[in-house]
Amino acid sequence: MPKHSRAAIEVKDLIYPLFLKDGAGIREEVPSMQNIFRFSPDTVVQEVQEIARYGIKNVLLFGVSDKKDREGTSAYEKNGAVSNAVRNLKRKFPGLVVATDICLCAYTSHGHCGIIRPGENTIAHKPTLEALSRMALSLASAGADYVAPSAMAKGQVSAIRKALDAHGFKGTKIMGYSAKFASNFYGPFRDAAGSAPAFGNRSAYQLGFSDSTAAIKEIACDIKEGADIVMVKPALAYLDIIKEAKSRFRSAILAAYNVSGEYAFVKHGAQRGYWDERKMVFEIMTSIKRAGADLIITYHAKDIAQWLKKP
Ligand code: PBG
């Protein structure tokens, strides 16, 4: 294949994120993310029907919850919005690859990604791993093909792998948010998922953005712990990390997360007429793929899939 065409984006490279909340008949736009909606487990089926028509085969589900408590217990509720959505989607679209985010930040009253004991302000490691494993088990039993731990808790991939294997879910795969930077680009997502931390920030567990050594170490670690896919997040300001990860870990499947802030940039500029949205999106996607990403998680996926159908 000629070299220059290697970075051409294809619909099979894309993973479409979807936000889920309890209830029925819901389709509400996220104020900070034009054209991205929160769905209930019934309406998400219509949305997936549409994206499946455009050829999208992979989705990543996030929960949005108003039932928050200190320990984020609704994260592993049997009939939570994400579990119910997984069941509906796998029943209706057996060939769809469904991944679910595994993190407590949308379910804890303090908005942090792990468990914080009363009177403390740091994450308690062991109970956090237990809660994440419980959440992974609950979503695996609903039928998720992949669970995607994003709490950046040390050892989360191996803890979840062990729990899955012990409970008969050897076939459930893991996509690790391996190199997840403490980034300013997550702003709109925290609005979408209602997951902004009530105090402090995530720099104790997410990576500092100047630290490329730690990023590569985290990826190596996740591969060793049994991750089936590893990820760099965000994408655009971290193309060097994507490139380095791809060259060091040739046989790993590498995903890049083109996050909410990156999406909002493009949308706002396009709306003001600063650039052509479609051309901008293709340039960005090509650069992420050219850097070495095998898969791209992006809110643009639905538009891209449609554009690819009608060039
Ligand atoms: C949960 C999580 C976040 C994102 C994905 N999973 C938010 C965060 O870490 O604050 C961000 C995705 C995006 O910005 O699109 N931990």
CSV table of N, CA, C and O and ligand atoms in Angstrom, one decimal, residues 62 101 103 105 113 150 177 180 185-186 189-190 195 202 206 233 257-261 299, ligand 1:
chain,number,residue,atom,x,y,z
A,62,PHE,N,-20.9,6.0,28.8
A,62,PHE,CA,-20.7,6.7,30.0
A,62,PHE,C,-22.0,6.9,30.8
A,62,PHE,O,-23.0,7.2,30.2
A,101,ASP,N,-17.2,2.8,30.2
A,101,ASP,CA,-16.2,3.5,31.0
A,101,ASP,C,-16.4,2.9,32.4
A,101,ASP,O,-17.5,2.7,32.9
A,103,CYS,N,-15.3,4.1,36.0
A,103,CYS,CA,-14.8,5.1,36.8
A,103,CYS,C,-15.9,5.6,37.8
A,103,CYS,O,-17.1,5.5,37.5
A,105,CYS,N,-16.2,8.8,39.1
A,105,CYS,CA,-16.4,10.2,39.2
A,105,CYS,C,-17.8,10.7,38.9
A,105,CYS,O,-18.2,11.8,39.4
A,113,CYS,N,-12.5,10.3,41.2
A,113,CYS,CA,-12.6,9.0,40.5
A,113,CYS,C,-12.5,7.8,41.4
A,113,CYS,O,-12.7,6.7,40.9
A,150,SER,N,-11.0,4.0,33.8
A,150,SER,CA,-10.4,5.3,33.5
A,150,SER,C,-10.1,6.1,34.8
A,150,SER,O,-9.9,7.3,34.8
A,177,TYR,N,-7.4,3.1,30.0
A,177,TYR,CA,-7.1,4.5,29.8
A,177,TYR,C,-5.7,4.6,30.3
A,177,TYR,O,-5.5,5.2,31.4
A,180,LYS,N,-3.4,8.7,30.8
A,180,LYS,CA,-4.5,9.7,30.9
A,180,LYS,C,-3.9,10.9,31.6
A,180,LYS,O,-3.6,10.9,32.8
A,185,PHE,N,-8.5,19.9,28.7
A,185,PHE,CA,-9.4,19.6,27.6
A,185,PHE,C,-10.6,18.8,28.0
A,185,PHE,O,-11.4,18.5,27.2
A,186,TYR,N,-10.7,18.4,29.3
A,186,TYR,CA,-11.9,17.6,29.7
A,186,TYR,C,-13.0,18.5,30.1
A,186,TYR,O,-14.1,17.9,30.5
A,189,PHE,N,-16.7,17.7,29.0
A,189,PHE,CA,-17.1,16.3,29.5
A,189,PHE,C,-17.7,16.4,30.9
A,189,PHE,O,-18.6,15.8,31.2
A,190,ARG,N,-17.0,17.2,31.7
A,190,ARG,CA,-17.4,17.2,33.1
A,190,ARG,C,-18.8,17.9,33.2
A,190,ARG,O,-19.5,17.6,34.1
A,195,SER,N,-19.4,15.5,36.4
A,195,SER,CA,-18.4,14.8,37.2
A,195,SER,C,-17.2,15.7,37.6
A,195,SER,O,-16.1,15.2,37.8
A,202,ARG,N,-7.6,16.5,39.7
A,202,ARG,CA,-7.2,15.1,39.5
A,202,ARG,C,-5.7,14.9,39.4
A,202,ARG,O,-5.3,13.8,38.9
A,206,GLN,N,-4.0,11.6,37.8
A,206,GLN,CA,-3.8,11.6,36.4
A,206,GLN,C,-2.4,12.2,36.1
A,206,GLN,O,-1.8,12.8,37.0
A,233,LYS,N,-4.7,9.7,26.1
A,233,LYS,CA,-5.8,10.7,26.2
A,233,LYS,C,-5.4,11.9,26.9
A,233,LYS,O,-4.8,11.8,28.0
A,257,TYR,N,-7.9,9.1,22.5
A,257,TYR,CA,-9.2,9.7,22.8
A,257,TYR,C,-9.2,11.2,22.4
A,257,TYR,O,-8.5,12.0,23.1
A,258,ASN,N,-9.9,11.5,21.4
A,258,ASN,CA,-10.1,12.9,20.9
A,258,ASN,C,-11.2,13.5,21.8
A,258,ASN,O,-12.4,13.3,21.6
A,259,VAL,N,-10.8,14.2,22.9
A,259,VAL,CA,-11.7,14.4,24.0
A,259,VAL,C,-12.6,15.6,23.8
A,259,VAL,O,-12.5,16.3,22.7
A,260,SER,N,-13.5,15.9,24.8
A,260,SER,CA,-14.5,16.9,24.6
A,260,SER,C,-14.0,18.3,24.3
A,260,SER,O,-14.7,19.0,23.5
A,261,GLY,N,-12.9,18.7,24.9
A,261,GLY,CA,-12.4,20.0,24.6
A,261,GLY,C,-11.9,20.2,23.2
A,261,GLY,O,-12.1,21.2,22.6
A,299,TYR,N,-16.1,12.3,19.4
A,299,TYR,CA,-17.5,12.7,19.3
A,299,TYR,C,-17.9,13.1,17.9
A,299,TYR,O,-19.0,13.4,17.5
B,1,PBG,C1,-13.7,9.8,33.8
B,1,PBG,C2,-13.5,10.3,32.4
B,1,PBG,C3,-13.3,11.7,32.0
B,1,PBG,C4,-13.2,11.6,30.6
B,1,PBG,C5,-13.4,10.3,30.2
B,1,PBG,N1,-13.6,9.5,31.3
B,1,PBG,C6,-13.2,12.9,32.7
B,1,PBG,C7,-12.1,13.3,33.6
B,1,PBG,O1,-11.1,12.5,33.8
B,1,PBG,O2,-12.3,14.3,34.2
B,1,PBG,C8,-13.0,12.8,29.6
B,1,PBG,C9,-13.5,12.6,28.3
B,1,PBG,C10,-13.6,13.9,27.5
B,1,PBG,O3,-13.2,15.0,27.9
B,1,PBG,O4,-14.2,13.8,26.4
B,1,PBG,N2,-12.7,9.8,34.6
